[in-house]
Amino acid sequence: MNVGVAHSEVNPNTRVMNSRGMWLTYALGVGMLHIVLLSIPFFSVPVAWTLTNVIHNLGMYVFLHAVKGTPFETPDQGKARLLTHWEQLDYGVQFTSSRKFFTISPIILYFLTSFYTKYDPTHFILNTASLMTVLIPKLPQLHGVRIFGINKY
């Protein structure tokens, strides 16, 4: 018996991204980040877009691909503590709607950023590198893979 567990899911971390309003909240959060960066007087529009993209991708990388485990007490006997949030998402099933959304959203932000920075080479390189850091770990071939043993334990 697990005292303090008041949910019916084996791992509630797997369903949180499918909850009602999560995608809208996510999009509004990215929009608010961009508005805050645009309101800083000494940031130009291209710099604000690039910072929005880089901060968003850094946050996605940390929360989805670097941090392992779950904030909930789970009765799965420690299986979730070895997996990142991305690997736990939808119980590891590939190509679900939430996985597609969180794969497409940085791509859309990248296209918007590239357009508003007018494809400036410096911004373009920064934004492309930032996009690759969040897209490559999402590939199904890298599910559970720890490159060079990074984040193994």
PDB file of C-alpha atoms in Angstrom:
ATOM      1  CA  MET A   1       0.000   0.000   0.000  1.00  0.00           C
ATOM      2  CA  ASN A   2       1.331   3.407  -0.943  1.00  0.00           C
ATOM      3  CA  VAL A   3       0.409   6.068   1.568  1.00  0.00           C
ATOM      4  CA  GLY A   4      -0.107   9.496   0.034  1.00  0.00           C
ATOM      5  CA  VAL A   5      -0.703   8.279  -3.512  1.00  0.00           C
ATOM      6  CA  ALA A   6      -4.066   9.609  -4.643  1.00  0.00           C
ATOM      7  CA  HIS A   7      -3.988   8.874  -8.336  1.00  0.00           C
ATOM      8  CA  SER A   8      -4.938   5.901 -10.440  1.00  0.00           C
ATOM      9  CA  GLU A   9      -1.996   6.157 -12.843  1.00  0.00           C
ATOM     10  CA  VAL A  10       1.083   4.025 -12.401  1.00  0.00           C
ATOM     11  CA  ASN A  11       3.103   7.109 -13.379  1.00  0.00           C
ATOM     12  CA  PRO A  12       1.122  10.392 -13.654  1.00  0.00           C
ATOM     13  CA  ASN A  13       4.181  11.958 -15.290  1.00  0.00           C
ATOM     14  CA  THR A  14       3.266  10.081 -18.479  1.00  0.00           C
ATOM     15  CA  ARG A  15      -0.103  11.763 -18.921  1.00  0.00           C
ATOM     16  CA  VAL A  16       0.581  15.342 -17.817  1.00  0.00           C
ATOM     17  CA  MET A  17       1.280  16.617 -21.337  1.00  0.00           C
ATOM     18  CA  ASN A  18      -2.073  15.261 -22.553  1.00  0.00           C
ATOM     19  CA  SER A  19      -4.079  17.008 -19.842  1.00  0.00           C
ATOM     20  CA  ARG A  20      -6.754  19.494 -20.785  1.00  0.00           C
ATOM     21  CA  GLY A  21      -5.354  22.909 -21.680  1.00  0.00           C
ATOM     22  CA  MET A  22      -1.691  21.920 -21.471  1.00  0.00           C
ATOM     23  CA  TRP A  23      -0.907  22.736 -25.091  1.00  0.00           C
ATOM     24  CA  LEU A  24      -2.649  26.116 -24.858  1.00  0.00           C
ATOM     25  CA  THR A  25      -0.806  26.896 -21.618  1.00  0.00           C
ATOM     26  CA  TYR A  26       2.478  25.926 -23.263  1.00  0.00           C
ATOM     27  CA  ALA A  27       1.829  28.183 -26.286  1.00  0.00           C
ATOM     28  CA  LEU A  28       0.748  31.080 -24.057  1.00  0.00           C
ATOM     29  CA  GLY A  29       3.896  30.630 -21.954  1.00  0.00           C
ATOM     30  CA  VAL A  30       6.105  30.879 -25.031  1.00  0.00           C
ATOM     31  CA  GLY A  31       4.119  33.921 -26.184  1.00  0.00           C
ATOM     32  CA  MET A  32       4.488  35.587 -22.790  1.00  0.00           C
ATOM     33  CA  LEU A  33       8.232  34.902 -22.794  1.00  0.00           C
ATOM     34  CA  HIS A  34       8.476  36.609 -26.179  1.00  0.00           C
ATOM     35  CA  ILE A  35       6.410  39.610 -25.052  1.00  0.00           C
ATOM     36  CA  VAL A  36       8.581  40.033 -21.955  1.00  0.00           C
ATOM     37  CA  LEU A  37      11.745  39.925 -24.069  1.00  0.00           C
ATOM     38  CA  LEU A  38      10.263  42.399 -26.568  1.00  0.00           C
ATOM     39  CA  SER A  39       9.445  44.808 -23.736  1.00  0.00           C
ATOM     40  CA  ILE A  40      13.100  45.118 -22.734  1.00  0.00           C
ATOM     41  CA  PRO A  41      14.155  48.411 -24.350  1.00  0.00           C
ATOM     42  CA  PHE A  42      17.667  47.550 -25.523  1.00  0.00           C
ATOM     43  CA  PHE A  43      16.691  44.280 -27.288  1.00  0.00           C
ATOM     44  CA  SER A  44      16.003  44.597 -30.986  1.00  0.00           C
ATOM     45  CA  VAL A  45      13.291  42.459 -32.585  1.00  0.00           C
ATOM     46  CA  PRO A  46      15.771  39.911 -34.029  1.00  0.00           C
ATOM     47  CA  VAL A  47      17.552  39.593 -30.674  1.00  0.00           C
ATOM     48  CA  ALA A  48      14.223  39.115 -28.867  1.00  0.00           C
ATOM     49  CA  TRP A  49      13.194  36.382 -31.319  1.00  0.00           C
ATOM     50  CA  THR A  50      16.533  34.604 -31.034  1.00  0.00           C
ATOM     51  CA  LEU A  51      16.468  34.802 -27.238  1.00  0.00           C
ATOM     52  CA  THR A  52      12.897  33.485 -27.213  1.00  0.00           C
ATOM     53  CA  ASN A  53      13.946  30.534 -29.358  1.00  0.00           C
ATOM     54  CA  VAL A  54      17.122  29.767 -27.416  1.00  0.00           C
ATOM     55  CA  ILE A  55      15.485  30.101 -23.967  1.00  0.00           C
ATOM     56  CA  HIS A  56      12.538  27.954 -25.101  1.00  0.00           C
ATOM     57  CA  ASN A  57      14.808  25.250 -26.499  1.00  0.00           C
ATOM     58  CA  LEU A  58      17.079  25.316 -23.453  1.00  0.00           C
ATOM     59  CA  GLY A  59      14.051  24.923 -21.197  1.00  0.00           C
ATOM     60  CA  MET A  60      12.669  22.100 -23.331  1.00  0.00           C
ATOM     61  CA  TYR A  61      16.016  20.331 -23.288  1.00  0.00           C
ATOM     62  CA  VAL A  62      16.389  20.575 -19.525  1.00  0.00           C
ATOM     63  CA  PHE A  63      12.820  19.615 -18.622  1.00  0.00           C
ATOM     64  CA  LEU A  64      12.247  16.957 -21.282  1.00  0.00           C
ATOM     65  CA  HIS A  65      15.675  15.450 -21.968  1.00  0.00           C
ATOM     66  CA  ALA A  66      18.050  16.111 -19.070  1.00  0.00           C
ATOM     67  CA  VAL A  67      16.033  15.733 -15.878  1.00  0.00           C
ATOM     68  CA  LYS A  68      15.250  12.133 -15.027  1.00  0.00           C
ATOM     69  CA  GLY A  69      12.696  10.624 -12.684  1.00  0.00           C
ATOM     70  CA  THR A  70       9.287  11.834 -11.593  1.00  0.00           C
ATOM     71  CA  PRO A  71       8.086  14.257  -8.890  1.00  0.00           C
ATOM     72  CA  PHE A  72       5.405  11.754  -7.874  1.00  0.00           C
ATOM     73  CA  GLU A  73       5.708   8.671  -5.752  1.00  0.00           C
ATOM     74  CA  THR A  74       5.160   5.856  -8.213  1.00  0.00           C
ATOM     75  CA  PRO A  75       4.469   2.191  -7.556  1.00  0.00           C
ATOM     76  CA  ASP A  76       6.590   1.118 -10.544  1.00  0.00           C
ATOM     77  CA  GLN A  77       9.491   0.060  -8.301  1.00  0.00           C
ATOM     78  CA  GLY A  78      11.890   2.702  -9.585  1.00  0.00           C
ATOM     79  CA  LYS A  79      11.567   2.210 -13.338  1.00  0.00           C
ATOM     80  CA  ALA A  80      10.718   5.886 -13.930  1.00  0.00           C
ATOM     81  CA  ARG A  81      13.760   7.189 -12.075  1.00  0.00           C
ATOM     82  CA  LEU A  82      16.037   6.057 -14.909  1.00  0.00           C
ATOM     83  CA  LEU A  83      13.977   7.691 -17.669  1.00  0.00           C
ATOM     84  CA  THR A  84      13.753  11.299 -18.831  1.00  0.00           C
ATOM     85  CA  HIS A  85      10.374  12.972 -19.117  1.00  0.00           C
ATOM     86  CA  TRP A  86      10.431  12.490 -22.893  1.00  0.00           C
ATOM     87  CA  GLU A  87      11.013   8.757 -22.468  1.00  0.00           C
ATOM     88  CA  GLN A  88       8.169   8.543 -19.943  1.00  0.00           C
ATOM     89  CA  LEU A  89       5.763  10.556 -22.113  1.00  0.00           C
ATOM     90  CA  ASP A  90       2.806   8.391 -23.232  1.00  0.00           C
ATOM     91  CA  TYR A  91       4.493   5.333 -21.693  1.00  0.00           C
ATOM     92  CA  GLY A  92       7.212   5.446 -24.365  1.00  0.00           C
ATOM     93  CA  VAL A  93       4.824   5.019 -27.308  1.00  0.00           C
ATOM     94  CA  GLN A  94       6.244   6.854 -30.314  1.00  0.00           C
ATOM     95  CA  PHE A  95       4.372   9.280 -32.607  1.00  0.00           C
ATOM     96  CA  THR A  96       1.486  10.116 -30.276  1.00  0.00           C
ATOM     97  CA  SER A  97      -0.260  13.465 -30.566  1.00  0.00           C
ATOM     98  CA  SER A  98       1.588  15.013 -27.617  1.00  0.00           C
ATOM     99  CA  ARG A  99       4.973  13.832 -28.918  1.00  0.00           C
ATOM    100  CA  LYS A 100       4.153  15.277 -32.344  1.00  0.00           C
ATOM    101  CA  PHE A 101       3.096  18.579 -30.763  1.00  0.00           C
ATOM    102  CA  PHE A 102       6.285  18.894 -28.722  1.00  0.00           C
ATOM    103  CA  THR A 103       8.361  18.001 -31.786  1.00  0.00           C
ATOM    104  CA  ILE A 104       6.623  20.418 -34.149  1.00  0.00           C
ATOM    105  CA  SER A 105       6.403  23.392 -31.762  1.00  0.00           C
ATOM    106  CA  PRO A 106      10.175  24.135 -31.695  1.00  0.00           C
ATOM    107  CA  ILE A 107      10.254  23.786 -35.496  1.00  0.00           C
ATOM    108  CA  ILE A 108       7.467  26.346 -35.886  1.00  0.00           C
ATOM    109  CA  LEU A 109       9.230  28.678 -33.445  1.00  0.00           C
ATOM    110  CA  TYR A 110      12.442  28.192 -35.432  1.00  0.00           C
ATOM    111  CA  PHE A 111      10.716  29.160 -38.698  1.00  0.00           C
ATOM    112  CA  LEU A 112       9.181  32.259 -37.071  1.00  0.00           C
ATOM    113  CA  THR A 113      12.533  33.222 -35.570  1.00  0.00           C
ATOM    114  CA  SER A 114      14.355  32.755 -38.878  1.00  0.00           C
ATOM    115  CA  PHE A 115      11.771  34.884 -40.673  1.00  0.00           C
ATOM    116  CA  TYR A 116      11.832  37.739 -38.155  1.00  0.00           C
ATOM    117  CA  THR A 117      15.638  37.762 -37.960  1.00  0.00           C
ATOM    118  CA  LYS A 118      15.704  37.997 -41.777  1.00  0.00           C
ATOM    119  CA  TYR A 119      17.978  34.945 -41.980  1.00  0.00           C
ATOM    120  CA  ASP A 120      20.927  36.842 -40.498  1.00  0.00           C
ATOM    121  CA  PRO A 121      23.859  34.367 -40.466  1.00  0.00           C
ATOM    122  CA  THR A 122      24.697  34.813 -36.773  1.00  0.00           C
ATOM    123  CA  HIS A 123      21.097  34.395 -35.626  1.00  0.00           C
ATOM    124  CA  PHE A 124      20.564  31.574 -38.102  1.00  0.00           C
ATOM    125  CA  ILE A 125      23.512  29.549 -36.761  1.00  0.00           C
ATOM    126  CA  LEU A 126      22.467  30.102 -33.127  1.00  0.00           C
ATOM    127  CA  ASN A 127      18.859  29.165 -33.816  1.00  0.00           C
ATOM    128  CA  THR A 128      19.767  26.109 -35.889  1.00  0.00           C
ATOM    129  CA  ALA A 129      22.137  24.802 -33.211  1.00  0.00           C
ATOM    130  CA  SER A 130      19.478  25.421 -30.587  1.00  0.00           C
ATOM    131  CA  LEU A 131      16.873  23.562 -32.654  1.00  0.00           C
ATOM    132  CA  MET A 132      19.162  20.582 -33.161  1.00  0.00           C
ATOM    133  CA  THR A 133      19.730  20.258 -29.407  1.00  0.00           C
ATOM    134  CA  VAL A 134      16.018  19.615 -28.871  1.00  0.00           C
ATOM    135  CA  LEU A 135      15.189  17.682 -32.042  1.00  0.00           C
ATOM    136  CA  ILE A 136      17.970  15.102 -32.021  1.00  0.00           C
ATOM    137  CA  PRO A 137      17.099  13.691 -28.532  1.00  0.00           C
ATOM    138  CA  LYS A 138      13.480  13.298 -29.669  1.00  0.00           C
ATOM    139  CA  LEU A 139      14.345  10.822 -32.427  1.00  0.00           C
ATOM    140  CA  PRO A 140      12.884   7.346 -31.846  1.00  0.00           C
ATOM    141  CA  GLN A 141      16.332   5.838 -32.505  1.00  0.00           C
ATOM    142  CA  LEU A 142      17.681   7.650 -29.424  1.00  0.00           C
ATOM    143  CA  HIS A 143      14.962   6.447 -27.023  1.00  0.00           C
ATOM    144  CA  GLY A 144      16.840   5.344 -23.909  1.00  0.00           C
ATOM    145  CA  VAL A 145      20.267   5.950 -25.464  1.00  0.00           C
ATOM    146  CA  ARG A 146      22.868   7.805 -23.384  1.00  0.00           C
ATOM    147  CA  ILE A 147      25.531   9.213 -25.714  1.00  0.00           C
ATOM    148  CA  PHE A 148      29.029   8.975 -24.162  1.00  0.00           C
ATOM    149  CA  GLY A 149      27.337   7.822 -20.948  1.00  0.00           C
ATOM    150  CA  ILE A 150      26.011  11.329 -20.255  1.00  0.00           C
ATOM    151  CA  ASN A 151      22.992  11.219 -17.926  1.00  0.00           C
ATOM    152  CA  LYS A 152      23.419   7.478 -17.478  1.00  0.00           C
ATOM    153  CA  TYR A 153      22.657   7.402 -13.752  1.00  0.00           C
TER     154      TYR A 153
END
